[in-house]
Amino acid sequence: MNELVRQHTALGDTDLEWLHLLVSEWQLLSDLSFADLILWVPTRDGTRYVSVAQMRPNTGPTSYQNDMVGHLVPRGRRPMLDLALDEGRIVREGDPEWREEVPVRVESIPVCREGRILGVIARNTNLLTVRTPSRLELTYLQSASDLAQMIAAGTFPFADQQGDTDVSPRAGDGLIRLDADGIVQYASPNALSAYHRLGLAADLVGHHLGQTTTELAPARGAVDEAMVKLASGWAPREAEVEGSDGVIQLRAIPLRPKGTHIGSLVLLRDVTELRRRERELMTKDATIREIHHRVKNNLQTVAALLRLQARRIDSERGREALVEAVRRVGSIAIVHETLSQNLDERVEFDEIADRVLAMVAEISPGRVEGRRTGRFGVLDAEVATPLSMVLTEVLQNALEHGFRPGDTGEVEVSAVRGGTRKDARLLITVQDNGVGLPEGFDAHTAGNLGLQIVRTLVEGELGGTFDMNSAPEGGTRVLLDIPVRGDL
């Protein structure tokens, strides 16, 4: 719509915002009218109209099988558009049109904003299935007529109430028509069923909706006056009402077709099951986060016990083995700590990589600096946990064996996401500028425990490849190629 309006018309940005607000709300008008809606805007030179938006009803058959957006028609070809635009009134005169052997009633509704006519809504009703309307349909049509008059007067939609129309109740979910005093004149079967679920034993018609709703919803302290106003229809508001056995979502639309409050529409939807499922998901999420938190605490306890044991061992090799075990446990604990703070089983691995790098660098304080380049991105938990251990082993090996006592140097961790969405890869390079590998060294056959762990995790659990060789500029380079999910 933005492109069509800016290309063909003289409307400004504020006018375009009003049209967007109208289009976000006009599904209601289409459903209540049982009709298709097409928004026509006059072109910059005033000789033609361009259709910038279209809406089909959920409550009846369409009048247009094809998309009409972008069509241009000259002024004069559709006289009802001209009358509505020139006179600023709703035009209903004229005989039905025949389209593909289907009779269609056409009406034109001017779109007004601050006294200016921005365009015209063509309302097209398929008359092929016309029959004697029910009480529900009569209420729909009367409400549609009131909304059309408000659009022509520039009082609908409500500029100060821009809710999320994608999740707001719709006419078919449940509709209640109130008079000017908030007394229910009509309640659709769906609306009545929703209130019965709240605990209503009688009919709604003839009762004050605000008072009835307040009585059904358990009061928490003082009576919520805003809820009374919403259910009475005096203001365009949305809210949820929770009773003992159900939850309903309410949306009030005041009706002021001629500037005077004559009543209101209250759209409502039974969201009991939806809220129940949401609570279950929240409970599951909280349980999963709590599990990760407890696993992290248990791992930290294990690490603390290993440190205590290391201090009491006389053997140097035994002490070093326990210290290495502490770092391995710590790398897993970092992942679980991150997972305990998320709503899903995915983590931003860059933070984990930085923390692992800092943790491992503690074994050589002041001698070797570590840094990270590139982005690991978001990884699944089943990838993040073994990868953190792999990174710990590779960095620990580089710091312990890549530099002599007293040497200074640098270890760089580089990460690059590549490949396609279906075959995404994470390429990791860990390179140091130390002494390099001994002659004849083969990483795939070396008996070092750390390298065995790396090979097992990378090739077996992560399904990737691992290589370790001498860097051309000196030092050692470790290459990891791991399949990951395509999104970052």
Short mmCIF file of C-alpha atoms in Angstrom, two decimals:
data_model
loop_
_atom_site.label_atom_id
_atom_site.label_comp_id
_atom_site.label_asym_id
_atom_site.label_seq_id
_atom_site.Cartn_x
_atom_site.Cartn_y
_atom_site.Cartn_z
CA MET A 1 0.00 0.00 0.00
CA ASN A 2 2.82 2.44 0.79
CA GLU A 3 4.24 2.12 -2.71
CA LEU A 4 0.88 2.58 -4.44
CA VAL A 5 -0.08 5.60 -2.35
CA ARG A 6 3.27 7.35 -2.82
CA GLN A 7 3.45 6.54 -6.51
CA HIS A 8 -0.05 7.55 -7.57
CA THR A 9 -1.53 9.91 -4.94
CA ALA A 10 -0.82 13.19 -3.19
CA LEU A 11 -1.48 11.87 0.34
CA GLY A 12 1.09 12.64 3.03
CA ASP A 13 2.64 10.38 5.65
CA THR A 14 0.01 11.17 8.31
CA ASP A 15 -2.76 10.36 5.83
CA LEU A 16 -1.02 7.11 4.96
CA GLU A 17 -0.79 6.21 8.66
CA TRP A 18 -4.56 6.74 8.95
CA LEU A 19 -5.19 4.44 5.99
CA HIS A 20 -2.96 1.79 7.58
CA LEU A 21 -4.92 2.09 10.81
CA LEU A 22 -8.17 1.77 8.90
CA VAL A 23 -6.99 -1.30 7.00
CA SER A 24 -5.82 -2.92 10.23
CA GLU A 25 -9.38 -2.60 11.58
CA TRP A 26 -11.60 -3.09 8.55
CA GLN A 27 -11.79 -6.89 8.75
CA LEU A 28 -14.49 -6.18 11.34
CA LEU A 29 -16.47 -4.02 8.86
CA SER A 30 -16.10 -6.67 6.17
CA ASP A 31 -17.34 -9.47 8.45
CA LEU A 32 -20.25 -7.45 9.81
CA SER A 33 -21.27 -6.42 6.29
CA PHE A 34 -20.83 -9.90 4.76
CA ALA A 35 -19.09 -7.95 2.00
CA ASP A 36 -15.78 -7.39 0.20
CA LEU A 37 -14.07 -4.07 0.79
CA ILE A 38 -11.79 -2.25 -1.66
CA LEU A 39 -10.09 1.01 -0.75
CA TRP A 40 -9.92 3.44 -3.69
CA VAL A 41 -7.77 6.57 -3.49
CA PRO A 42 -7.87 9.38 -6.10
CA THR A 43 -4.68 9.83 -8.08
CA ARG A 44 -2.50 12.92 -7.87
CA ASP A 45 -4.10 14.55 -10.93
CA GLY A 46 -7.65 13.64 -9.84
CA THR A 47 -8.49 11.84 -13.09
CA ARG A 48 -8.38 8.26 -11.80
CA TYR A 49 -8.70 6.04 -8.74
CA VAL A 50 -6.16 3.45 -7.61
CA SER A 51 -7.12 0.49 -5.41
CA VAL A 52 -4.59 0.26 -2.57
CA ALA A 53 -6.11 -2.43 -0.30
CA GLN A 54 -8.68 -5.23 -0.39
CA MET A 55 -10.46 -7.32 2.22
CA ARG A 56 -12.67 -10.39 1.86
CA PRO A 57 -15.26 -11.40 4.51
CA ASN A 58 -14.94 -14.43 6.75
CA THR A 59 -18.72 -14.52 7.12
CA GLY A 60 -19.90 -14.77 3.53
CA PRO A 61 -18.99 -15.44 -0.11
CA THR A 62 -16.61 -13.08 -1.88
CA SER A 63 -17.59 -10.83 -4.77
CA TYR A 64 -14.09 -10.78 -6.25
CA GLN A 65 -12.21 -13.93 -7.16
CA ASN A 66 -9.20 -11.93 -8.32
CA ASP A 67 -6.93 -9.52 -6.48
CA MET A 68 -7.95 -5.93 -7.19
CA VAL A 69 -5.02 -4.16 -5.49
CA GLY A 70 -3.13 -1.92 -7.92
CA HIS A 71 -6.01 -1.51 -10.41
CA LEU A 72 -6.60 1.94 -11.88
CA VAL A 73 -10.02 3.16 -13.08
CA PRO A 74 -10.78 6.54 -14.64
CA ARG A 75 -13.04 8.98 -12.83
CA GLY A 76 -16.57 8.73 -14.18
CA ARG A 77 -16.56 4.99 -14.79
CA ARG A 78 -17.86 4.31 -11.28
CA PRO A 79 -20.24 7.17 -10.45
CA MET A 80 -20.82 5.99 -6.88
CA LEU A 81 -17.14 6.53 -6.10
CA ASP A 82 -17.38 10.05 -7.52
CA LEU A 83 -20.48 10.88 -5.44
CA ALA A 84 -18.97 9.59 -2.20
CA LEU A 85 -15.72 11.49 -2.81
CA ASP A 86 -17.35 14.75 -3.91
CA GLU A 87 -20.24 14.87 -1.43
CA GLY A 88 -18.60 13.11 1.53
CA ARG A 89 -21.55 10.81 2.13
CA ILE A 90 -22.32 7.10 1.98
CA VAL A 91 -23.81 6.27 -1.42
CA ARG A 92 -26.16 3.31 -1.72
CA GLU A 93 -28.12 4.27 -4.84
CA GLY A 94 -27.93 2.08 -7.90
CA ASP A 95 -28.97 -1.35 -9.10
CA PRO A 96 -26.93 -4.47 -8.37
CA GLU A 97 -24.07 -5.23 -10.74
CA TRP A 98 -23.65 -8.63 -12.38
CA ARG A 99 -20.20 -10.19 -12.21
CA GLU A 100 -19.72 -13.66 -13.65
CA GLU A 101 -23.48 -14.31 -13.30
CA VAL A 102 -23.40 -13.19 -9.67
CA PRO A 103 -25.47 -10.17 -8.53
CA VAL A 104 -23.41 -7.77 -6.41
CA ARG A 105 -24.72 -4.80 -4.41
CA VAL A 106 -22.21 -1.94 -4.44
CA GLU A 107 -21.99 0.85 -1.86
CA SER A 108 -19.41 3.61 -1.42
CA ILE A 109 -18.17 4.85 1.96
CA PRO A 110 -15.97 7.97 2.08
CA VAL A 111 -12.87 7.74 4.28
CA CYS A 112 -12.61 10.96 6.24
CA ARG A 113 -9.78 12.31 8.38
CA GLU A 114 -9.91 15.72 10.05
CA GLY A 115 -12.54 16.97 7.62
CA ARG A 116 -10.74 15.75 4.47
CA ILE A 117 -11.81 12.86 2.25
CA LEU A 118 -8.79 10.63 1.67
CA GLY A 119 -10.46 7.93 -0.39
CA VAL A 120 -13.53 5.76 -0.77
CA ILE A 121 -14.29 2.21 0.41
CA ALA A 122 -16.30 0.23 -2.12
CA ARG A 123 -18.42 -2.29 -0.22
CA ASN A 124 -19.45 -5.18 -2.49
CA THR A 125 -22.01 -7.71 -1.27
CA ASN A 126 -22.56 -11.02 -3.05
CA LEU A 127 -26.36 -11.37 -3.33
CA LEU A 128 -26.40 -14.92 -4.68
CA THR A 129 -27.22 -16.44 -1.28
CA VAL A 130 -29.52 -13.69 0.02
CA ARG A 131 -32.29 -14.94 2.30
CA THR A 132 -34.35 -13.67 5.21
CA PRO A 133 -31.73 -12.50 7.72
CA SER A 134 -31.60 -13.88 11.25
CA ARG A 135 -31.40 -11.78 14.40
CA LEU A 136 -27.63 -12.28 14.39
CA GLU A 137 -27.31 -11.09 10.79
CA LEU A 138 -29.53 -8.07 11.40
CA THR A 139 -27.35 -7.09 14.36
CA TYR A 140 -24.24 -7.52 12.20
CA LEU A 141 -25.69 -5.34 9.43
CA GLN A 142 -26.84 -2.60 11.79
CA SER A 143 -23.45 -2.54 13.48
CA ALA A 144 -21.74 -2.39 10.08
CA SER A 145 -23.93 0.57 9.13
CA ASP A 146 -22.95 2.40 12.33
CA LEU A 147 -19.23 1.76 11.72
CA ALA A 148 -19.55 2.93 8.10
CA GLN A 149 -21.07 6.21 9.26
CA MET A 150 -18.23 6.64 11.76
CA ILE A 151 -15.66 6.06 8.99
CA ALA A 152 -17.41 8.67 6.86
CA ALA A 153 -17.36 11.09 9.82
CA GLY A 154 -13.69 10.42 10.61
CA THR A 155 -14.36 8.97 14.07
CA PHE A 156 -13.34 5.39 13.28
CA PRO A 157 -10.85 3.81 13.63
CA PHE A 158 -9.69 5.08 17.03
CA ALA A 159 -6.26 6.63 16.63
CA ASP A 160 -5.42 6.40 20.34
CA GLN A 161 -6.25 2.69 20.60
CA GLN A 162 -3.91 0.71 18.39
CA GLY A 163 -4.04 -2.79 19.83
CA ASP A 164 -2.78 -5.99 18.30
CA THR A 165 -5.60 -6.70 15.87
CA ASP A 166 -4.11 -10.10 14.96
CA VAL A 167 -4.98 -11.47 18.40
CA SER A 168 -8.06 -9.35 19.12
CA PRO A 169 -11.48 -11.04 19.09
CA ARG A 170 -13.35 -11.04 15.79
CA ALA A 171 -17.05 -10.81 15.07
CA GLY A 172 -17.41 -14.57 14.61
CA ASP A 173 -15.78 -15.30 17.96
CA GLY A 174 -18.59 -13.63 19.87
CA LEU A 175 -20.50 -10.34 19.65
CA ILE A 176 -22.62 -8.38 22.09
CA ARG A 177 -24.59 -5.25 21.20
CA LEU A 178 -25.15 -2.75 24.01
CA ASP A 179 -27.39 0.30 24.20
CA ALA A 180 -26.20 3.70 25.41
CA ASP A 181 -26.63 2.65 29.06
CA GLY A 182 -24.59 -0.51 28.72
CA ILE A 183 -27.61 -2.83 28.70
CA VAL A 184 -27.28 -5.90 26.49
CA GLN A 185 -29.58 -5.73 23.48
CA TYR A 186 -28.23 -8.81 21.73
CA ALA A 187 -25.67 -11.53 22.45
CA SER A 188 -24.53 -14.02 19.82
CA PRO A 189 -24.58 -17.74 20.69
CA ASN A 190 -20.76 -17.80 20.96
CA ALA A 191 -20.80 -14.81 23.29
CA LEU A 192 -23.46 -16.38 25.48
CA SER A 193 -21.51 -19.65 25.65
CA ALA A 194 -18.39 -17.77 26.75
CA TYR A 195 -20.27 -16.05 29.58
CA HIS A 196 -21.87 -19.34 30.63
CA ARG A 197 -18.33 -20.69 30.99
CA LEU A 198 -17.55 -17.77 33.28
CA GLY A 199 -20.44 -18.90 35.47
CA LEU A 200 -23.47 -17.01 34.13
CA ALA A 201 -26.64 -19.03 34.67
CA ALA A 202 -29.15 -16.70 32.99
CA ASP A 203 -29.45 -14.89 29.67
CA LEU A 204 -27.41 -11.73 29.01
CA VAL A 205 -30.09 -9.74 27.23
CA GLY A 206 -31.56 -7.03 29.45
CA HIS A 207 -28.67 -7.06 31.92
CA HIS A 208 -25.95 -4.45 32.41
CA LEU A 209 -22.84 -6.04 30.93
CA GLY A 210 -20.36 -4.15 33.10
CA GLN A 211 -22.04 -5.12 36.36
CA THR A 212 -22.62 -8.71 35.22
CA THR A 213 -18.99 -9.10 34.15
CA THR A 214 -17.71 -7.66 37.43
CA GLU A 215 -19.88 -10.06 39.42
CA LEU A 216 -18.59 -13.06 37.45
CA ALA A 217 -14.93 -12.09 37.73
CA PRO A 218 -13.62 -12.59 41.29
CA ALA A 219 -12.71 -9.18 42.68
CA ARG A 220 -9.13 -8.73 43.81
CA GLY A 221 -9.37 -5.84 46.22
CA ALA A 222 -11.29 -2.80 44.93
CA VAL A 223 -13.62 -3.19 41.95
CA ASP A 224 -11.74 -2.43 38.73
CA GLU A 225 -13.53 0.62 37.32
CA ALA A 226 -11.68 0.24 34.02
CA MET A 227 -13.24 -3.18 33.61
CA VAL A 228 -16.69 -1.76 34.22
CA LYS A 229 -16.07 0.95 31.62
CA LEU A 230 -14.80 -1.57 29.10
CA ALA A 231 -17.68 -3.99 29.54
CA SER A 232 -20.09 -1.05 29.45
CA GLY A 233 -18.68 0.06 26.10
CA TRP A 234 -17.90 3.69 26.95
CA ALA A 235 -14.31 3.52 25.74
CA PRO A 236 -12.37 1.59 23.06
CA ARG A 237 -10.48 -0.82 25.27
CA GLU A 238 -9.38 -4.43 25.54
CA ALA A 239 -9.06 -6.64 28.58
CA GLU A 240 -9.37 -10.21 29.82
CA VAL A 241 -11.84 -11.45 32.39
CA GLU A 242 -11.05 -14.58 34.34
CA GLY A 243 -13.76 -16.41 36.20
CA SER A 244 -13.68 -19.58 38.21
CA ASP A 245 -13.94 -21.85 35.15
CA GLY A 246 -12.94 -19.74 32.18
CA VAL A 247 -11.18 -16.76 30.65
CA ILE A 248 -12.64 -14.47 28.01
CA GLN A 249 -10.99 -11.70 26.04
CA LEU A 250 -13.07 -8.55 25.56
CA ARG A 251 -12.84 -5.67 23.12
CA ALA A 252 -15.22 -2.72 23.36
CA ILE A 253 -15.99 -0.50 20.35
CA PRO A 254 -18.14 2.57 21.13
CA LEU A 255 -20.70 3.39 18.43
CA ARG A 256 -21.10 7.09 17.66
CA PRO A 257 -22.40 7.18 14.06
CA LYS A 258 -23.65 10.78 14.28
CA GLY A 259 -21.40 12.04 17.03
CA THR A 260 -23.69 10.79 19.79
CA HIS A 261 -23.02 7.65 21.81
CA ILE A 262 -25.81 5.24 20.89
CA GLY A 263 -24.28 2.08 22.30
CA SER A 264 -21.34 -0.16 21.61
CA LEU A 265 -20.11 -3.42 20.24
CA VAL A 266 -18.30 -5.82 22.51
CA LEU A 267 -16.32 -8.50 20.71
CA LEU A 268 -15.24 -11.42 22.85
CA ARG A 269 -13.48 -14.73 22.58
CA ASP A 270 -13.21 -17.68 24.91
CA VAL A 271 -9.46 -18.07 25.51
CA THR A 272 -9.69 -20.53 28.40
CA GLU A 273 -7.86 -23.37 26.66
CA LEU A 274 -5.32 -21.01 25.12
CA ARG A 275 -4.39 -19.54 28.52
CA ARG A 276 -4.31 -23.03 30.06
CA ARG A 277 -1.80 -24.17 27.44
CA GLU A 278 0.24 -21.01 27.93
CA ARG A 279 0.41 -21.65 31.67
CA GLU A 280 1.49 -25.24 31.03
CA LEU A 281 4.24 -24.04 28.70
CA MET A 282 5.37 -21.43 31.22
CA THR A 283 5.47 -24.11 33.92
CA LYS A 284 7.49 -26.41 31.67
CA ASP A 285 9.87 -23.59 30.75
CA ALA A 286 10.35 -22.71 34.41
CA THR A 287 10.95 -26.38 35.24
CA ILE A 288 13.54 -26.75 32.48
CA ARG A 289 15.34 -23.59 33.57
CA GLU A 290 15.32 -24.80 37.17
CA ILE A 291 16.79 -28.14 36.09
CA HIS A 292 19.61 -26.39 34.24
CA HIS A 293 20.20 -24.18 37.28
CA ARG A 294 20.44 -27.19 39.60
CA VAL A 295 22.71 -29.08 37.19
CA LYS A 296 24.98 -26.02 37.08
CA ASN A 297 25.04 -25.88 40.89
CA ASN A 298 25.79 -29.61 41.13
CA LEU A 299 28.62 -29.30 38.61
CA GLN A 300 30.09 -26.40 40.53
CA THR A 301 29.90 -28.51 43.70
CA VAL A 302 31.73 -31.34 41.91
CA ALA A 303 34.37 -28.87 40.70
CA ALA A 304 34.83 -27.55 44.24
CA LEU A 305 35.27 -31.08 45.58
CA LEU A 306 37.85 -31.83 42.90
CA ARG A 307 39.78 -28.69 43.82
CA LEU A 308 39.81 -29.72 47.48
CA GLN A 309 41.01 -33.18 46.50
CA ALA A 310 43.72 -31.70 44.28
CA ARG A 311 45.14 -29.69 47.17
CA ARG A 312 45.49 -32.85 49.27
CA ILE A 313 47.26 -34.97 46.64
CA ASP A 314 51.02 -35.17 46.81
CA SER A 315 51.47 -36.47 43.28
CA GLU A 316 52.06 -33.66 40.78
CA ARG A 317 50.53 -35.65 37.91
CA GLY A 318 47.49 -36.49 40.00
CA ARG A 319 47.04 -32.86 40.95
CA GLU A 320 47.27 -31.76 37.30
CA ALA A 321 44.74 -34.38 36.26
CA LEU A 322 42.24 -33.13 38.84
CA VAL A 323 42.78 -29.51 37.80
CA GLU A 324 42.08 -30.49 34.19
CA ALA A 325 38.92 -32.26 35.32
CA VAL A 326 37.84 -29.10 37.16
CA ARG A 327 38.11 -27.10 33.92
CA ARG A 328 36.17 -29.73 31.97
CA VAL A 329 33.36 -29.73 34.51
CA GLY A 330 33.45 -25.92 34.58
CA SER A 331 32.98 -25.65 30.80
CA ILE A 332 29.81 -27.78 31.00
CA ALA A 333 28.56 -25.72 33.96
CA ILE A 334 28.88 -22.53 31.89
CA VAL A 335 26.52 -23.95 29.25
CA HIS A 336 23.93 -25.01 31.84
CA GLU A 337 24.15 -21.59 33.51
CA THR A 338 23.38 -19.94 30.16
CA LEU A 339 20.52 -22.36 29.46
CA SER A 340 19.00 -21.62 32.87
CA GLN A 341 18.52 -18.01 31.76
CA ASN A 342 16.85 -18.78 28.40
CA LEU A 343 13.31 -19.72 27.42
CA ASP A 344 14.44 -22.31 24.88
CA GLU A 345 17.15 -24.91 24.53
CA ARG A 346 19.39 -22.62 22.49
CA VAL A 347 22.24 -20.39 23.61
CA GLU A 348 24.29 -17.50 22.30
CA PHE A 349 27.64 -19.29 22.18
CA ASP A 350 29.86 -16.21 21.82
CA GLU A 351 29.48 -15.44 25.53
CA ILE A 352 30.24 -19.06 26.42
CA ALA A 353 33.34 -19.06 24.21
CA ASP A 354 34.62 -15.88 25.88
CA ARG A 355 34.09 -17.34 29.34
CA VAL A 356 35.80 -20.61 28.40
CA LEU A 357 38.71 -18.64 26.94
CA ALA A 358 39.05 -16.60 30.14
CA MET A 359 38.75 -19.70 32.35
CA VAL A 360 41.43 -21.65 30.49
CA ALA A 361 43.74 -18.62 30.25
CA GLU A 362 43.97 -18.63 34.05
CA ILE A 363 46.50 -21.46 33.82
CA SER A 364 49.03 -19.05 32.28
CA PRO A 365 48.27 -15.60 33.77
CA GLY A 366 50.25 -12.78 32.24
CA ARG A 367 52.07 -14.98 29.69
CA VAL A 368 49.62 -15.65 26.89
CA GLU A 369 46.69 -13.54 25.77
CA GLY A 370 43.55 -15.01 24.26
CA ARG A 371 41.06 -13.35 21.94
CA ARG A 372 38.05 -14.26 19.82
CA THR A 373 37.13 -13.08 16.32
CA GLY A 374 33.97 -13.79 14.33
CA ARG A 375 30.66 -15.09 15.69
CA PHE A 376 29.61 -18.53 16.80
CA GLY A 377 25.99 -17.37 16.85
CA VAL A 378 23.10 -19.24 18.44
CA LEU A 379 23.58 -22.97 18.95
CA ASP A 380 21.36 -25.77 20.19
CA ALA A 381 22.12 -27.13 23.65
CA GLU A 382 23.11 -30.52 22.25
CA VAL A 383 25.80 -28.75 20.20
CA ALA A 384 26.82 -26.13 22.77
CA THR A 385 27.64 -28.60 25.57
CA PRO A 386 30.13 -30.84 23.72
CA LEU A 387 31.52 -27.84 21.81
CA SER A 388 32.33 -26.06 25.06
CA MET A 389 34.29 -29.13 26.19
CA VAL A 390 36.08 -29.32 22.83
CA LEU A 391 37.01 -25.66 23.03
CA THR A 392 38.25 -26.13 26.59
CA GLU A 393 40.49 -29.06 25.60
CA VAL A 394 41.92 -27.33 22.53
CA LEU A 395 42.66 -24.10 24.38
CA GLN A 396 44.12 -25.94 27.37
CA ASN A 397 46.35 -27.95 25.06
CA ALA A 398 47.53 -24.80 23.26
CA LEU A 399 48.35 -22.94 26.48
CA GLU A 400 50.04 -25.87 28.18
CA HIS A 401 52.04 -27.33 25.29
CA GLY A 402 52.33 -24.49 22.78
CA PHE A 403 54.49 -22.20 24.91
CA ARG A 404 57.60 -22.66 27.03
CA PRO A 405 57.73 -21.35 30.61
CA GLY A 406 58.12 -17.57 30.53
CA ASP A 407 57.08 -17.23 26.87
CA THR A 408 54.62 -14.57 25.80
CA GLY A 409 52.22 -15.07 22.95
CA GLU A 410 48.66 -15.14 21.71
CA VAL A 411 45.90 -17.67 21.09
CA GLU A 412 43.13 -16.65 18.70
CA VAL A 413 39.74 -18.35 18.42
CA SER A 414 38.00 -17.63 15.12
CA ALA A 415 34.45 -18.67 14.21
CA VAL A 416 32.69 -18.42 10.84
CA ARG A 417 29.16 -19.54 9.94
CA GLY A 418 28.92 -20.77 6.34
CA GLY A 419 27.12 -23.06 3.94
CA THR A 420 23.44 -23.02 3.02
CA ARG A 421 20.42 -23.00 5.33
CA LYS A 422 19.95 -26.74 4.77
CA ASP A 423 23.66 -27.49 5.10
CA ALA A 424 25.00 -24.84 7.47
CA ARG A 425 28.47 -25.26 8.91
CA LEU A 426 30.41 -23.71 11.77
CA LEU A 427 34.12 -23.38 10.97
CA ILE A 428 36.30 -22.85 14.05
CA THR A 429 40.01 -22.10 14.01
CA VAL A 430 42.17 -22.05 17.15
CA GLN A 431 45.64 -20.79 16.37
CA ASP A 432 48.60 -19.91 18.55
CA ASN A 433 52.03 -18.43 17.80
CA GLY A 434 53.91 -20.80 20.07
CA VAL A 435 56.58 -23.40 19.43
CA GLY A 436 54.49 -25.50 17.06
CA LEU A 437 54.04 -29.26 16.83
CA PRO A 438 56.87 -31.77 17.32
CA GLU A 439 58.18 -33.48 14.21
CA GLY A 440 56.07 -36.44 13.10
CA PHE A 441 53.11 -35.47 15.32
CA ASP A 442 49.74 -36.86 14.16
CA ALA A 443 46.69 -35.51 15.96
CA HIS A 444 44.54 -38.43 14.79
CA THR A 445 46.72 -41.05 16.48
CA ALA A 446 48.12 -39.11 19.45
CA GLY A 447 47.40 -40.74 22.77
CA ASN A 448 46.91 -37.47 24.68
CA LEU A 449 43.68 -37.72 26.73
CA GLY A 450 42.59 -34.21 25.76
CA LEU A 451 42.95 -34.90 22.05
CA GLN A 452 41.11 -38.20 22.44
CA ILE A 453 38.24 -36.31 24.05
CA VAL A 454 38.26 -33.78 21.20
CA ARG A 455 38.22 -36.47 18.49
CA THR A 456 35.43 -38.39 20.19
CA LEU A 457 33.21 -35.34 20.70
CA VAL A 458 33.80 -33.69 17.31
CA GLU A 459 33.58 -36.79 15.11
CA GLY A 460 31.22 -38.92 17.19
CA GLU A 461 28.81 -36.55 18.94
CA LEU A 462 28.92 -33.44 16.76
CA GLY A 463 29.30 -35.20 13.41
CA GLY A 464 32.12 -32.88 12.32
CA THR A 465 35.77 -33.05 11.40
CA PHE A 466 38.92 -32.22 13.37
CA ASP A 467 42.43 -31.44 12.17
CA MET A 468 45.56 -30.13 13.85
CA ASN A 469 48.67 -28.96 12.01
CA SER A 470 51.49 -26.46 12.05
CA ALA A 471 50.54 -22.94 11.00
CA PRO A 472 52.51 -21.55 8.01
CA GLU A 473 53.55 -18.47 10.01
CA GLY A 474 54.57 -20.54 13.02
CA GLY A 475 52.70 -22.07 15.92
CA THR A 476 49.84 -24.56 15.84
CA ARG A 477 46.45 -24.41 14.17
CA VAL A 478 43.41 -26.50 15.05
CA LEU A 479 40.54 -26.68 12.54
CA LEU A 480 37.00 -27.75 13.47
CA ASP A 481 34.18 -28.13 10.95
CA ILE A 482 30.79 -28.78 12.59
CA PRO A 483 27.28 -28.96 11.09
CA VAL A 484 24.78 -26.61 12.75
CA ARG A 485 21.29 -25.22 12.20
CA GLY A 486 21.11 -22.61 9.45
CA ASP A 487 19.65 -19.71 11.47
CA LEU A 488 21.87 -17.50 13.63
#
